[in-house]
Short mmCIF file of C-alpha atoms in Angstrom, two decimals:
data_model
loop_
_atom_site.label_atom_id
_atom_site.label_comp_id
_atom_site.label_asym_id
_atom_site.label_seq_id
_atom_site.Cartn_x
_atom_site.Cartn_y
_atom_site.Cartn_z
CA UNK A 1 -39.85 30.60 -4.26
CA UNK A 2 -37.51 32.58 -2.48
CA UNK A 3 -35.68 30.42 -0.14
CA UNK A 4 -33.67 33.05 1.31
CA UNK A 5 -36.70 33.03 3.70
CA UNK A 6 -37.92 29.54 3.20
CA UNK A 7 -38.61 27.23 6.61
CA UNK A 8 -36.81 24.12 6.99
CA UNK A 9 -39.47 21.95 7.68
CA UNK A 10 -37.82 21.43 11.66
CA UNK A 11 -39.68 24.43 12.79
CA UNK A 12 -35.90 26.69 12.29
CA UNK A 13 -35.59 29.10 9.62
CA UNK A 14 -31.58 28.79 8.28
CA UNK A 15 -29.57 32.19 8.95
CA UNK A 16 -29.49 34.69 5.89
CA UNK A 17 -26.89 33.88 3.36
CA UNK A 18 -24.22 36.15 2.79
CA UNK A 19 -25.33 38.91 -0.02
CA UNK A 20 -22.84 36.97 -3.29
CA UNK A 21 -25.15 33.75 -2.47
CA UNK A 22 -28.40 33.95 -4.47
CA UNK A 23 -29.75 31.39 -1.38
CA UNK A 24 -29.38 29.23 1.61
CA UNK A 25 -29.16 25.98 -0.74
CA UNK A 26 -26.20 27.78 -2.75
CA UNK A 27 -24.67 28.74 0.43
CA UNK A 28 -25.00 25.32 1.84
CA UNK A 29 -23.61 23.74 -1.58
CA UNK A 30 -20.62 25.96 -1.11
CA UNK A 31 -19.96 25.22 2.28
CA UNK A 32 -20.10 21.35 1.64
CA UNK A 33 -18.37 21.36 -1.71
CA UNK A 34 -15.74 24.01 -1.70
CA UNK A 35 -15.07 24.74 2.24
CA UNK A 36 -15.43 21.15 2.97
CA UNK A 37 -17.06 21.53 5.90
CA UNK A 38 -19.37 18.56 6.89
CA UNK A 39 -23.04 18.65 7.16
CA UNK A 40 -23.09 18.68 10.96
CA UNK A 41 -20.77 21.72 10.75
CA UNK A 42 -23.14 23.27 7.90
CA UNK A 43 -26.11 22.47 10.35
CA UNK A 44 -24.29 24.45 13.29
CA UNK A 45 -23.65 27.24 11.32
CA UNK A 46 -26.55 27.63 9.51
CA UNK A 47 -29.01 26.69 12.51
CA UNK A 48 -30.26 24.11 11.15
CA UNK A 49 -31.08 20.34 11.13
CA UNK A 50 -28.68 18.16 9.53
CA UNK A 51 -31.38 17.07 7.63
CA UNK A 52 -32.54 19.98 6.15
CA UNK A 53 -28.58 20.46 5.22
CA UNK A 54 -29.15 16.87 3.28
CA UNK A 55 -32.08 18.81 1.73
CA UNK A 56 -30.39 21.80 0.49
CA UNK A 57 -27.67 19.69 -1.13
CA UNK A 58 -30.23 17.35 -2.80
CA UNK A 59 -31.81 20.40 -4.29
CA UNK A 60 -28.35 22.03 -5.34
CA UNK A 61 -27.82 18.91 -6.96
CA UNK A 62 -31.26 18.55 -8.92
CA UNK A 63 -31.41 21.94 -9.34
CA UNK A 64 -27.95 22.56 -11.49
CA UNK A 65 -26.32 24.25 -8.92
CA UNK A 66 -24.21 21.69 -8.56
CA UNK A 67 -23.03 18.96 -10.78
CA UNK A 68 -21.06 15.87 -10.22
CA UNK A 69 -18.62 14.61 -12.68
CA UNK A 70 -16.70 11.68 -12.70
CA UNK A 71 -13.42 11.81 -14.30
CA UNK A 72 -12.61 9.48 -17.58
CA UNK A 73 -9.56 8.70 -16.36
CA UNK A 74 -10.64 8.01 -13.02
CA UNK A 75 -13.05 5.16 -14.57
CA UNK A 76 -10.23 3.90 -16.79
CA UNK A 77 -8.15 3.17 -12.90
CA UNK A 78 -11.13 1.69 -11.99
CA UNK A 79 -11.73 -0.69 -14.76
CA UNK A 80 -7.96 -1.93 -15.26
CA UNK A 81 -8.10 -2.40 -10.78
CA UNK A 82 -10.80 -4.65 -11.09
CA UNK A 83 -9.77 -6.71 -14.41
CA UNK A 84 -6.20 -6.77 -12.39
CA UNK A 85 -8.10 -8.31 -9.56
CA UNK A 86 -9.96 -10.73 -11.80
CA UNK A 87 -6.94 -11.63 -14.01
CA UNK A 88 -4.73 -12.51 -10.93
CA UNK A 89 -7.28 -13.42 -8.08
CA UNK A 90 -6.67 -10.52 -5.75
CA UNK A 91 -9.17 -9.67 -3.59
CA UNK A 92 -8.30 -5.85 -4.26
CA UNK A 93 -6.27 -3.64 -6.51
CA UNK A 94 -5.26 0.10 -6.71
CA UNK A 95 -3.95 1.66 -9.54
CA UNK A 96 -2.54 5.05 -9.68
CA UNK A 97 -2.19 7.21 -13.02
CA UNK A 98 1.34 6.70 -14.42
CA UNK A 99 3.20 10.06 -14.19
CA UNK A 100 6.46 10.15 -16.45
CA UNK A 101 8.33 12.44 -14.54
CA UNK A 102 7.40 11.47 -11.02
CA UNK A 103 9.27 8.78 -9.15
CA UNK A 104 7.21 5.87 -9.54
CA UNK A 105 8.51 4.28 -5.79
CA UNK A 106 7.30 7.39 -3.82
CA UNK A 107 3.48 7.30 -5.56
CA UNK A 108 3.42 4.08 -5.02
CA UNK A 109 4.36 4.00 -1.56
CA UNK A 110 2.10 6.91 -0.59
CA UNK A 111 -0.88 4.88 -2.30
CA UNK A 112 0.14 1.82 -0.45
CA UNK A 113 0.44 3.56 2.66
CA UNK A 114 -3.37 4.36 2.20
CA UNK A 115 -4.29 0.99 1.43
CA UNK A 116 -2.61 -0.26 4.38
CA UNK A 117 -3.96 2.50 7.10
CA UNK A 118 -6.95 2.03 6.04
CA UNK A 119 -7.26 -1.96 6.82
CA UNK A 120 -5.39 -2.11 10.55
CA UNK A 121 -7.77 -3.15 13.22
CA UNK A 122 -6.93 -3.48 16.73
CA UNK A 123 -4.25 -6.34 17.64
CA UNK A 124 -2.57 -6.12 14.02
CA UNK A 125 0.83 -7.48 13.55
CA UNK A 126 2.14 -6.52 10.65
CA UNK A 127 5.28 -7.26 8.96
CA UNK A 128 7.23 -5.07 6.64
CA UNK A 129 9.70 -5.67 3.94
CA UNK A 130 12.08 -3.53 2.53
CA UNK A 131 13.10 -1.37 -0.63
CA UNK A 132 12.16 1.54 -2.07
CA UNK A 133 8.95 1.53 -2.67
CA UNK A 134 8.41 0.19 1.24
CA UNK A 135 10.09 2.95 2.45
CA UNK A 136 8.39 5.27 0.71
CA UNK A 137 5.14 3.64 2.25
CA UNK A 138 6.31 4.20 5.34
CA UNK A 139 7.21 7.90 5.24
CA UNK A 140 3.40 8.29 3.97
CA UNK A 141 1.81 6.28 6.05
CA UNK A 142 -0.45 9.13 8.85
CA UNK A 143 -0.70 8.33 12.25
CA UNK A 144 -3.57 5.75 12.97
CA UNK A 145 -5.73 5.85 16.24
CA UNK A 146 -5.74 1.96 15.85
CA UNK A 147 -4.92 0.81 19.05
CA UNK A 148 -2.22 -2.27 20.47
CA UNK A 149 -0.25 -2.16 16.66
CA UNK A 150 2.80 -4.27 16.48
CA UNK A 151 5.35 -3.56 12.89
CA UNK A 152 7.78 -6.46 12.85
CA UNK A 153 10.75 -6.89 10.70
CA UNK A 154 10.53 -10.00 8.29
CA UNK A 155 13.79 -10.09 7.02
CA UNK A 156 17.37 -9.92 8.56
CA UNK A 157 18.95 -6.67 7.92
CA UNK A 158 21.59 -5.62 5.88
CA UNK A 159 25.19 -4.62 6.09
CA UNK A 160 24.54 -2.01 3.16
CA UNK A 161 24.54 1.96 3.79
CA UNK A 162 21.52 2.25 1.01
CA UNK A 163 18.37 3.95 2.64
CA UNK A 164 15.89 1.56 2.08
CA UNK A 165 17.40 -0.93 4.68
CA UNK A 166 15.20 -3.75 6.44
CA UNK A 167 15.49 -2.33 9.90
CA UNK A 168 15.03 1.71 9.20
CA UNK A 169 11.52 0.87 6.75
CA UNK A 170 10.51 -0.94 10.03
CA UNK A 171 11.50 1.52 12.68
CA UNK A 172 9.77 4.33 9.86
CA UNK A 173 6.51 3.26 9.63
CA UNK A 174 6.25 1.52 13.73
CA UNK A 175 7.18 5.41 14.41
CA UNK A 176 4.63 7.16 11.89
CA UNK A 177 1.74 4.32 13.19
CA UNK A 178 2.44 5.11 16.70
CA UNK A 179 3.33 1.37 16.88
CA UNK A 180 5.31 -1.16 18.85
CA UNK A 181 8.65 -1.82 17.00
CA UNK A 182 10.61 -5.30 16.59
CA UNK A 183 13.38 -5.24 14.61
CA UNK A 184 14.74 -8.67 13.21
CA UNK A 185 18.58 -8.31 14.89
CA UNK A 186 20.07 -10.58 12.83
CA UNK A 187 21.90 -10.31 9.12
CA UNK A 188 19.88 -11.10 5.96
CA UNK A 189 22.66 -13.85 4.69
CA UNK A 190 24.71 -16.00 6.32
CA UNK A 191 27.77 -17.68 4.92
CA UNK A 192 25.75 -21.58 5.32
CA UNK A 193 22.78 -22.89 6.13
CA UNK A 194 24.32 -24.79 9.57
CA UNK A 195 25.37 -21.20 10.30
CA UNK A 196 22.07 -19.97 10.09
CA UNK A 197 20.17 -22.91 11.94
CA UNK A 198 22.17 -22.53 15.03
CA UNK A 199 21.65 -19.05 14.78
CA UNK A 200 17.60 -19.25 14.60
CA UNK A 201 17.88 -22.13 17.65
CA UNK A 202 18.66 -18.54 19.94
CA UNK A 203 15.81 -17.89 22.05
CA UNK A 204 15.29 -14.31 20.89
CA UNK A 205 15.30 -15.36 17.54
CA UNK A 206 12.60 -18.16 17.71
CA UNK A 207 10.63 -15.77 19.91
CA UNK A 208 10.95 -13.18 16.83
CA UNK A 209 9.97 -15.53 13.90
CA UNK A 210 6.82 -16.58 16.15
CA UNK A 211 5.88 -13.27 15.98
CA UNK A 212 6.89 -13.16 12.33
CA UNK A 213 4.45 -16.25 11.79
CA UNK A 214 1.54 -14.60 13.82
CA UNK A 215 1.40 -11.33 11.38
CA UNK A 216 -2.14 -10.51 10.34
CA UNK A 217 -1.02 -8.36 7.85
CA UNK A 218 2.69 -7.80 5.61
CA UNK A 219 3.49 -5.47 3.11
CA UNK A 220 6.47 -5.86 0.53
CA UNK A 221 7.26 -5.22 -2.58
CA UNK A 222 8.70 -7.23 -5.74
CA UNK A 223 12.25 -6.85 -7.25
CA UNK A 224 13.58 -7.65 -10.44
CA UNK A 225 17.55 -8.88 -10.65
CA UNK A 226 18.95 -6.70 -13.45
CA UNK A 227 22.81 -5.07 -12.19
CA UNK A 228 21.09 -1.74 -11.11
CA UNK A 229 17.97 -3.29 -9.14
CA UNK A 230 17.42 -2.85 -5.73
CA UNK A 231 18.28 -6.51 -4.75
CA UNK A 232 22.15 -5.61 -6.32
CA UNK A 233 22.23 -2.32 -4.59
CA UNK A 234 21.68 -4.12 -1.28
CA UNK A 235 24.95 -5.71 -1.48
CA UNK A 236 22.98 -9.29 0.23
CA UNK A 237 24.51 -10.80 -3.32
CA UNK A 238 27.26 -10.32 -5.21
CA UNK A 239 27.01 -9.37 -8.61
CA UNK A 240 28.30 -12.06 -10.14
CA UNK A 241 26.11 -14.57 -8.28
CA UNK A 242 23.35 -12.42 -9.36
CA UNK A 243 24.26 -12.46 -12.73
CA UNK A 244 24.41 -16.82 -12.38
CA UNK A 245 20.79 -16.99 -10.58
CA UNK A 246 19.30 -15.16 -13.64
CA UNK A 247 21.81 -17.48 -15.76
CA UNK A 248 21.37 -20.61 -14.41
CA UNK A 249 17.94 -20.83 -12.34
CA UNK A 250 16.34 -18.66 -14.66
CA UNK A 251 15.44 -16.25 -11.93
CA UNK A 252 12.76 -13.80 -13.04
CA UNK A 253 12.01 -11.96 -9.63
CA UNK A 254 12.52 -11.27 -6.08
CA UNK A 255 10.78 -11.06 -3.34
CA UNK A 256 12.27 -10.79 0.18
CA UNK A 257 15.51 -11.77 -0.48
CA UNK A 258 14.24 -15.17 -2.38
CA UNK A 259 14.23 -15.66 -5.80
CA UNK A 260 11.18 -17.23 -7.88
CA UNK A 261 11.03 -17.94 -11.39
CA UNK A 262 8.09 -17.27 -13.94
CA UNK A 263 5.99 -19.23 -12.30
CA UNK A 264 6.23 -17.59 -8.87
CA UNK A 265 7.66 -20.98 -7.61
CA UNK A 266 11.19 -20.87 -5.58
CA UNK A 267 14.25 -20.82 -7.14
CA UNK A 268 17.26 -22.61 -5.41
CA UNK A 269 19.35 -19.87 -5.80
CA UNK A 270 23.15 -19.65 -4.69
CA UNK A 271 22.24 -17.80 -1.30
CA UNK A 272 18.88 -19.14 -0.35
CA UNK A 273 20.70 -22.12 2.20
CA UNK A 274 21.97 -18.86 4.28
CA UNK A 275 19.17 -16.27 3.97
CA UNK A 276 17.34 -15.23 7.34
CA UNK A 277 13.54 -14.30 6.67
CA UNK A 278 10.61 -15.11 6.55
CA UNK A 279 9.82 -18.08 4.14
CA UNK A 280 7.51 -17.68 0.59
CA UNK A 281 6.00 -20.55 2.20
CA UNK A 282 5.34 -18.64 5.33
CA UNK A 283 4.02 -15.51 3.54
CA UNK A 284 1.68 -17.35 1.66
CA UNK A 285 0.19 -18.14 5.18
CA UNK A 286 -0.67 -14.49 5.96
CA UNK A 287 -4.09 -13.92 5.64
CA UNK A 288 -3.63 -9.79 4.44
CA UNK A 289 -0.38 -9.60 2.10
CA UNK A 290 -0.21 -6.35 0.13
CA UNK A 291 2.19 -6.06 -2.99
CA UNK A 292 3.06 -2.49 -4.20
CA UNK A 293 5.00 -2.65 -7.51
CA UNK A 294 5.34 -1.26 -10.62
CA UNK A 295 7.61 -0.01 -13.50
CA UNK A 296 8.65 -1.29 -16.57
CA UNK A 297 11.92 -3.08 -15.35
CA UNK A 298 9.68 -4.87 -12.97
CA UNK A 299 7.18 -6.13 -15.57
CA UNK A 300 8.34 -9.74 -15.68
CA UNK A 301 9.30 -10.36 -12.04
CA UNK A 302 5.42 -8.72 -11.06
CA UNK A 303 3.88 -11.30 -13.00
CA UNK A 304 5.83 -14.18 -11.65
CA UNK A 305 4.87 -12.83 -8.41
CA UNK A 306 0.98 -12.52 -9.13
CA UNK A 307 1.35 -15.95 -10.45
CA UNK A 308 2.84 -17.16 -7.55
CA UNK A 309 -0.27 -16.13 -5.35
CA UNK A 310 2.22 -14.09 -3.31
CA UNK A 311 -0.38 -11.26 -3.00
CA UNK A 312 -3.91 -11.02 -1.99
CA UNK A 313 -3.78 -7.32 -2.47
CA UNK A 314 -2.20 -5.30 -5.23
CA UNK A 315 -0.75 -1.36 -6.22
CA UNK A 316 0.69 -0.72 -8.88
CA UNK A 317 0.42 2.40 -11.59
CA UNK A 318 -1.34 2.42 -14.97
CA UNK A 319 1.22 1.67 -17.48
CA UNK A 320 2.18 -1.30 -14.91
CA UNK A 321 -1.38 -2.67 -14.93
CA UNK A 322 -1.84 -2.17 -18.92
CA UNK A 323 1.60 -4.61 -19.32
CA UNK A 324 0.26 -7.23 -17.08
CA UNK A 325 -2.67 -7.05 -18.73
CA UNK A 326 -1.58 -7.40 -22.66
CA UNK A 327 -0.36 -11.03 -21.84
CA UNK A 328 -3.33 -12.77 -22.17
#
């Protein structure tokens, strides 16, 4: 049958295809799979139905004209995000192919950044962390048309220069969501704890850690404590004190400025009395808490955080996910 000519079945015969199209149903295939338009556009410019566009693409489809492949690799992600999920009790994970040459923060981050997007509804408050990989989420992260969005800082900020600051991964990703913006104005360490409790007694303050209480949603990452991490280049501890939590408390992780150890339970670490944040105990609390992590460095202080039950949702990268994984 020639369906150059052929009648849709709505009464409309489609528009001739262009003369390098053998037919309408190749045209339409090409239109859908290579232009990308969308079936309603197809419909338009073929003057047609949008169900006799479905048609044509069925038919490309059983025909030969076009087949659908699904990459082996592809599968593989699949398979190691839902044993990840499994393994740790996560109600989702994402993995992303590991690149060796590609900055494994940014992918991250940009994957996260999906993740996240994708899950605000209306009313969200969601708090943010800080480090690399968070920044890099929020320089992905695409403008949202989800409406009354508050981003909320959930730990104190720091007296560093380094780019991945509390306050600017915050003010990033409020700005790229079209969000409202509070920023946690207050440092991440204080000198003693009495220091700190008078300080979270100021009105603006309690006001800020009720909102940090109410988030629906929070996104961090996990850090380990070696003299080149992310937690030392903050300058919130001193090296040497550092160098005594791993020593001493046998510190395997970080997350948010508090220590855990293999477990994922707290570790009483020489700064915890003075740090200003939100609480492990309090994150637990937050119904939507999504983790983006990976590299080998990070191997040990990712599982004490998955054991810890610090995440409900999880990205990482392949070679990430196949470590966590070979520990049975």
């Amino acid at each position: 049958m020639d369906r150059k000519t052929t009648s849709t079945g709505d009464g409309r015969n489609p528009a001739a295809p262009p003369p390098e199209f053998d037919d309408v149903v190749v045209w339409a295939a090409w239109l859908y799979y290579v232009d990308e338009m969308t079936q309603a556009e197809i419909a338009q410019h073929l003057g047609v139905s949008r169900a006799s566009v479905a048609n044509y693409l069925q038919d490309a489809r059983r025909s030969g004209v076009v087949t659908i492949r699904v990459d082996g690799g592809t599968l593989e992600h699949v398979t190691l995000s839902r044993t990840l999920a499994e393994r740790f009790g996560l109600a989702s994970a994402s993995v992303v192919p590991a690149l060796p040459d590609a900055p494994v923060d940014d992918r991250l981050g940009a994957a996260a950044a999906r993740v996240l997007t994708r899950s605000l509804v209306p009313g969200d408050i969601v708090g943010v962390a800080w480090g690399r990989t968070i920044l890099a989420a929020a320089r992905a992260a695409e403008p949202t048309s989800v409406a009354d969005l508050t981003i909320v800082q959930v730990s104190g900020s720091s007296a560093s220069s380094a780019d991945f600051a509390p306050e600017l991964c915050t003010t990033l990703l409020a700005n790229q969501l079209g969000a409202r913006c509070v920023n946690l104005h207050a440092p991440a360490v204080l000198s003693s704890r009495d220091l700190k409790e008078r300080l979270l007694e100021e009105p603006s303050l309690k006001r800020q850690f009720g909102l940090i209480r109410s988030a629906t949603k929070i996104a961090f990452g996990v850090g380990e404590l070696g003299p080149e991490s992310t937690f030392a280049k903050s300058e919130m501890i001193a090296a040497e004190t550092l160098a005594e939590a791993r020593r001493d408390f046998d510190a395997k992780g970080v997350i948010i400025g508090r220590m855990i150890d293999h477990r994922g339970a707290p570790v009483a670490s020489p700064i915890e009395d003075g740090i200003v944040g939100i609480s492990l105990e309090d994150l637990r609390r937050v119904p939507y808490r999504l983790c983006a992590a990976g590299g080998v460095k990070k191997i040990e202080a990712i599982r004490a955080a998955l054991a810890g039950g610090y995440a409900t949702h999880f990205v990482t990268d392949s070679a990430t996910a196949e470590a966590l994984l070979s520990v049975p």
